[in-house]
Amino acid sequence: MGILNVTPDSFSDGGRFQDLDAARAQAATLVAEGAALLDIGGESTRPGHVPVSAEEEQARVLPVIAALAPALPVPISIDTYKAATAEAALKAGARIVNDVWGLQRDPDIAAVAAAHGAPVIVMHNRESVDASLDIVDEMKWFFDRSLAIAAKAGIPARDIVLDPGIGFGKSWEQHLDAVRRLPELRALGFPLLVGISRKSLLGRIHNTGTAPADRLFGSLAAHVVAATLGADIVRAHDVRPHVEACQVVDALLRRGAAGVA
């Protein structure tokens, strides 16, 4: 999954792709490098971010989705937790809803996805960090609630992907534990998406002064480990290196697999 942020304040590439022409060019690059999905977001969810209204979020993403959807050979996911934005994005040509609050922040978002027949990516999140928690047990409880919401709305199980939410609502050690214990989440029976690309926890491992754009090698290592432990999709800024790395994982560990993008 290639990342396209049309925001002024995303932690890594904020402001670079707000212009429609720049967004088009970046989308073309990500697809040419092998992205199988394109995730478009209009509100930064980095730590300390300033929330934006649904109207502002839509003003950022809708022109981009409307321009790209007819031209791209891959599906677009809308990265939002707001039902109104999900509805507008799906009408504009997006096909997947990627909700960083796991269908639990806006009570209408699951019904919107179901009405459009859109698959959902359900991410684990927390309002605050509690380092005393067994984070995988906490994720299982959270996903049970999300799955019940999805089922009540009429979203079929085949249209659900789970995301452990690396970088969201967890202590540093809990982030690492969530990756180490991916097989426990995979045992729930749903595909897994993992997104660690350029995140600050990588900088803490190898160099706290590293800029996000300089964390490629750490991103690759983390995603390769995630792929070996059961991740089906990796969400990345740097698509080509991840495609090539995951093709090697597939060749070695998933005989007959076509590759993870």
Tab-separated table of C-alpha atoms in Angstrom:
chain	number	residue	atom	x	y	z
A	1	MET	CA	0.000	0.000	0.000
A	2	GLY	CA	1.489	3.306	-1.111
A	3	ILE	CA	0.928	6.384	1.050
A	4	LEU	CA	-0.295	9.661	-0.437
A	5	ASN	CA	-0.816	12.367	2.194
A	6	VAL	CA	-2.505	15.537	0.935
A	7	THR	CA	-1.915	17.350	4.204
A	8	PRO	CA	0.242	20.267	5.330
A	9	ASP	CA	1.390	18.572	8.539
A	10	SER	CA	1.946	14.824	8.128
A	11	PHE	CA	5.046	13.774	10.046
A	12	SER	CA	7.107	12.749	7.010
A	13	ASP	CA	5.827	14.365	3.826
A	14	GLY	CA	3.395	17.037	4.978
A	15	GLY	CA	2.851	19.729	2.358
A	16	ARG	CA	4.644	17.956	-0.475
A	17	PHE	CA	1.570	16.625	-2.285
A	18	GLN	CA	-1.218	19.095	-1.506
A	19	ASP	CA	-1.108	20.481	-5.041
A	20	LEU	CA	-3.195	18.375	-7.418
A	21	ASP	CA	-0.425	18.072	-10.004
A	22	ALA	CA	2.059	16.987	-7.327
A	23	ALA	CA	-0.449	14.430	-6.009
A	24	ARG	CA	-1.012	13.055	-9.504
A	25	ALA	CA	2.728	12.721	-10.088
A	26	GLN	CA	3.323	10.993	-6.756
A	27	ALA	CA	0.421	8.601	-7.311
A	28	ALA	CA	1.835	7.668	-10.719
A	29	THR	CA	5.251	7.069	-9.148
A	30	LEU	CA	3.863	4.867	-6.366
A	31	VAL	CA	1.886	2.737	-8.825
A	32	ALA	CA	4.808	2.471	-11.239
A	33	GLU	CA	6.969	1.259	-8.344
A	34	GLY	CA	4.501	-1.544	-7.639
A	35	ALA	CA	1.880	-0.298	-5.181
A	36	ALA	CA	-1.184	-2.540	-5.267
A	37	LEU	CA	-3.241	-0.052	-3.237
A	38	LEU	CA	-3.063	3.722	-2.793
A	39	ASP	CA	-4.011	5.188	0.593
A	40	ILE	CA	-5.045	8.856	0.490
A	41	GLY	CA	-5.390	10.892	3.676
A	42	GLY	CA	-6.387	14.479	4.341
A	43	GLU	CA	-5.808	14.716	8.097
A	44	SER	CA	-2.534	14.011	9.843
A	45	THR	CA	-2.883	11.527	12.702
A	46	ARG	CA	0.694	11.902	13.949
A	47	PRO	CA	1.169	12.393	17.717
A	48	GLY	CA	0.124	15.911	18.654
A	49	HIS	CA	-1.770	16.502	15.417
A	50	VAL	CA	-4.457	19.172	15.182
A	51	PRO	CA	-7.807	17.640	14.130
A	52	VAL	CA	-9.492	19.165	11.097
A	53	SER	CA	-13.159	19.417	10.195
A	54	ALA	CA	-14.780	17.000	7.780
A	55	GLU	CA	-15.228	19.912	5.381
A	56	GLU	CA	-11.512	20.743	5.378
A	57	GLU	CA	-10.544	17.089	5.096
A	58	GLN	CA	-12.859	16.649	2.115
A	59	ALA	CA	-11.578	19.801	0.434
A	60	ARG	CA	-8.126	18.224	0.506
A	61	VAL	CA	-8.918	14.673	-0.585
A	62	LEU	CA	-11.935	14.800	-2.902
A	63	PRO	CA	-10.318	16.612	-5.857
A	64	VAL	CA	-7.393	14.185	-5.693
A	65	ILE	CA	-9.588	11.086	-5.508
A	66	ALA	CA	-11.861	12.314	-8.308
A	67	ALA	CA	-8.835	12.971	-10.526
A	68	LEU	CA	-6.980	9.741	-9.746
A	69	ALA	CA	-9.713	7.096	-9.445
A	70	PRO	CA	-10.595	6.916	-13.170
A	71	ALA	CA	-6.942	6.843	-14.196
A	72	LEU	CA	-5.312	4.481	-11.706
A	73	PRO	CA	-5.139	0.708	-12.229
A	74	VAL	CA	-5.217	0.109	-8.452
A	75	PRO	CA	-7.919	0.782	-5.833
A	76	ILE	CA	-7.836	3.845	-3.603
A	77	SER	CA	-8.453	3.680	0.128
A	78	ILE	CA	-9.601	6.748	2.026
A	79	ASP	CA	-7.731	7.209	5.294
A	80	THR	CA	-10.387	8.716	7.553
A	81	TYR	CA	-12.358	8.069	10.725
A	82	LYS	CA	-15.209	10.386	9.698
A	83	ALA	CA	-18.339	8.887	8.132
A	84	ALA	CA	-19.079	12.007	6.076
A	85	THR	CA	-15.621	11.979	4.521
A	86	ALA	CA	-15.808	8.245	3.869
A	87	GLU	CA	-19.177	8.705	2.132
A	88	ALA	CA	-17.927	11.551	-0.051
A	89	ALA	CA	-14.676	9.757	-0.890
A	90	LEU	CA	-16.440	6.541	-1.893
A	91	LYS	CA	-18.771	8.529	-4.127
A	92	ALA	CA	-15.706	10.219	-5.673
A	93	GLY	CA	-14.112	6.881	-6.551
A	94	ALA	CA	-12.386	5.466	-3.464
A	95	ARG	CA	-13.109	1.787	-2.867
A	96	ILE	CA	-11.784	1.038	0.634
A	97	VAL	CA	-12.196	2.731	4.037
A	98	ASN	CA	-9.095	2.828	6.234
A	99	ASP	CA	-10.197	3.881	9.736
A	100	VAL	CA	-7.499	4.609	12.336
A	101	TRP	CA	-10.160	4.309	15.047
A	102	GLY	CA	-11.374	0.877	14.006
A	103	LEU	CA	-15.003	1.912	13.256
A	104	GLN	CA	-15.362	3.104	16.863
A	105	ARG	CA	-14.946	6.894	16.653
A	106	ASP	CA	-17.816	7.772	14.280
A	107	PRO	CA	-20.848	5.487	14.759
A	108	ASP	CA	-21.973	5.871	11.133
A	109	ILE	CA	-18.795	4.926	9.298
A	110	ALA	CA	-19.434	1.176	9.266
A	111	ALA	CA	-22.886	1.700	7.749
A	112	VAL	CA	-21.366	3.952	5.080
A	113	ALA	CA	-18.828	1.300	4.124
A	114	ALA	CA	-21.492	-1.407	4.068
A	115	ALA	CA	-23.809	0.676	1.881
A	116	HIS	CA	-21.037	1.054	-0.710
A	117	GLY	CA	-19.817	-2.534	-0.445
A	118	ALA	CA	-16.422	-1.160	0.580
A	119	PRO	CA	-13.862	-3.253	2.446
A	120	VAL	CA	-12.611	-1.751	5.702
A	121	ILE	CA	-9.219	-1.601	7.366
A	122	VAL	CA	-9.796	-1.681	11.112
A	123	MET	CA	-6.900	-0.197	13.081
A	124	HIS	CA	-6.317	-0.507	16.817
A	125	ASN	CA	-5.976	2.785	18.659
A	126	ARG	CA	-6.162	4.241	22.159
A	127	GLU	CA	-6.780	7.711	23.536
A	128	SER	CA	-3.855	7.344	25.930
A	129	VAL	CA	-0.886	5.090	26.532
A	130	ASP	CA	-1.050	2.539	29.361
A	131	ALA	CA	2.260	0.718	29.539
A	132	SER	CA	0.864	-1.780	32.057
A	133	LEU	CA	-1.446	-3.411	29.504
A	134	ASP	CA	-0.826	-6.665	27.717
A	135	ILE	CA	-1.167	-4.878	24.405
A	136	VAL	CA	-2.162	-7.917	22.360
A	137	ASP	CA	-4.935	-8.805	24.795
A	138	GLU	CA	-6.046	-5.165	24.560
A	139	MET	CA	-6.031	-5.351	20.745
A	140	LYS	CA	-8.091	-8.538	20.782
A	141	TRP	CA	-10.694	-6.846	22.987
A	142	PHE	CA	-10.708	-3.777	20.720
A	143	PHE	CA	-11.042	-5.858	17.568
A	144	ASP	CA	-13.888	-7.887	19.065
A	145	ARG	CA	-15.805	-4.626	19.459
A	146	SER	CA	-14.891	-3.443	15.952
A	147	LEU	CA	-15.889	-6.758	14.403
A	148	ALA	CA	-19.255	-6.641	16.184
A	149	ILE	CA	-19.839	-3.133	14.804
A	150	ALA	CA	-18.910	-4.316	11.314
A	151	ALA	CA	-21.183	-7.346	11.513
A	152	LYS	CA	-24.121	-5.280	12.754
A	153	ALA	CA	-23.648	-2.867	9.849
A	154	GLY	CA	-23.584	-5.709	7.346
A	155	ILE	CA	-19.890	-5.689	6.407
A	156	PRO	CA	-18.945	-9.278	5.508
A	157	ALA	CA	-15.947	-10.814	7.244
A	158	ARG	CA	-14.200	-11.238	3.885
A	159	ASP	CA	-14.095	-7.432	3.560
A	160	ILE	CA	-12.220	-6.785	6.823
A	161	VAL	CA	-8.492	-6.231	7.331
A	162	LEU	CA	-6.993	-5.727	10.792
A	163	ASP	CA	-4.173	-3.290	11.583
A	164	PRO	CA	-2.355	-3.404	14.965
A	165	GLY	CA	-1.820	0.371	14.827
A	166	ILE	CA	1.928	0.628	15.228
A	167	GLY	CA	2.673	4.202	16.323
A	168	PHE	CA	-0.753	4.780	17.895
A	169	GLY	CA	-1.699	4.686	21.590
A	170	LYS	CA	1.112	2.426	22.757
A	171	SER	CA	4.370	2.628	24.628
A	172	TRP	CA	7.611	1.996	22.755
A	173	GLU	CA	7.866	-1.534	24.125
A	174	GLN	CA	4.200	-2.211	23.306
A	175	HIS	CA	4.841	-1.226	19.680
A	176	LEU	CA	7.642	-3.791	19.486
A	177	ASP	CA	5.557	-6.426	21.271
A	178	ALA	CA	2.671	-5.881	18.851
A	179	VAL	CA	4.951	-6.719	15.920
A	180	ARG	CA	6.580	-9.678	17.665
A	181	ARG	CA	3.158	-11.158	18.412
A	182	LEU	CA	1.545	-10.684	15.004
A	183	PRO	CA	0.888	-14.457	14.734
A	184	GLU	CA	-1.572	-14.115	17.626
A	185	LEU	CA	-3.497	-11.485	15.683
A	186	ARG	CA	-3.238	-13.488	12.457
A	187	ALA	CA	-4.911	-16.354	14.318
A	188	LEU	CA	-8.087	-14.241	14.501
A	189	GLY	CA	-8.591	-15.205	10.853
A	190	PHE	CA	-8.344	-11.832	9.104
A	191	PRO	CA	-5.684	-10.395	6.808
A	192	LEU	CA	-3.264	-8.040	8.548
A	193	LEU	CA	-1.964	-4.655	7.449
A	194	VAL	CA	1.136	-3.257	9.145
A	195	GLY	CA	2.395	0.310	8.756
A	196	ILE	CA	5.732	1.218	10.369
A	197	SER	CA	7.121	3.290	7.517
A	198	ARG	CA	9.454	6.088	8.706
A	199	LYS	CA	7.896	6.142	12.193
A	200	SER	CA	9.657	7.571	15.234
A	201	LEU	CA	9.998	4.221	16.991
A	202	LEU	CA	12.512	3.306	14.274
A	203	GLY	CA	14.510	6.432	15.002
A	204	ARG	CA	14.615	5.467	18.657
A	205	ILE	CA	16.140	2.113	17.721
A	206	HIS	CA	18.947	3.315	15.478
A	207	ASN	CA	19.326	7.096	15.830
A	208	THR	CA	16.966	9.441	17.610
A	209	GLY	CA	18.133	12.317	15.421
A	210	THR	CA	17.199	10.627	12.158
A	211	ALA	CA	14.726	12.523	9.994
A	212	PRO	CA	11.657	10.491	8.936
A	213	ALA	CA	12.734	10.411	5.282
A	214	ASP	CA	16.051	8.835	6.326
A	215	ARG	CA	14.467	5.803	8.004
A	216	LEU	CA	14.180	3.605	4.920
A	217	PHE	CA	16.439	0.807	6.141
A	218	GLY	CA	14.653	0.580	9.484
A	219	SER	CA	11.291	0.620	7.709
A	220	LEU	CA	12.377	-2.233	5.452
A	221	ALA	CA	13.665	-4.316	8.357
A	222	ALA	CA	10.486	-3.815	10.371
A	223	HIS	CA	8.204	-4.640	7.445
A	224	VAL	CA	10.200	-7.704	6.440
A	225	VAL	CA	9.866	-9.018	10.004
A	226	ALA	CA	6.145	-8.212	9.929
A	227	ALA	CA	5.745	-10.054	6.620
A	228	THR	CA	7.497	-13.129	7.986
A	229	LEU	CA	5.158	-13.074	11.001
A	230	GLY	CA	1.939	-12.876	9.004
A	231	ALA	CA	1.380	-9.370	7.631
A	232	ASP	CA	-0.394	-9.477	4.268
A	233	ILE	CA	-0.118	-5.771	3.408
A	234	VAL	CA	2.571	-3.271	4.319
A	235	ARG	CA	1.830	0.448	4.164
A	236	ALA	CA	4.869	2.374	2.987
A	237	HIS	CA	6.134	5.696	1.687
A	238	ASP	CA	8.973	4.060	-0.280
A	239	VAL	CA	7.183	1.541	-2.454
A	240	ARG	CA	9.793	0.008	-4.744
A	241	PRO	CA	12.213	-1.069	-1.979
A	242	HIS	CA	9.330	-2.603	-0.057
A	243	VAL	CA	7.976	-4.457	-3.075
A	244	GLU	CA	11.401	-5.956	-3.743
A	245	ALA	CA	11.988	-6.859	-0.097
A	246	CYS	CA	8.577	-8.503	0.251
A	247	GLN	CA	9.046	-10.397	-3.025
A	248	VAL	CA	12.083	-11.995	-1.415
A	249	VAL	CA	10.055	-12.852	1.691
A	250	ASP	CA	7.388	-14.424	-0.510
A	251	ALA	CA	9.916	-16.393	-2.547
A	252	LEU	CA	11.561	-17.790	0.573
A	253	LEU	CA	8.576	-18.321	2.849
A	254	ARG	CA	5.352	-18.268	0.833
A	255	ARG	CA	5.817	-20.692	-1.995
A	256	GLY	CA	3.649	-19.711	-4.958
A	257	ALA	CA	2.754	-16.270	-3.565
A	258	ALA	CA	2.503	-13.446	-6.092
A	259	GLY	CA	4.046	-10.891	-3.756
A	260	VAL	CA	3.076	-8.426	-1.084
A	261	ALA	CA	2.893	-4.744	-2.049
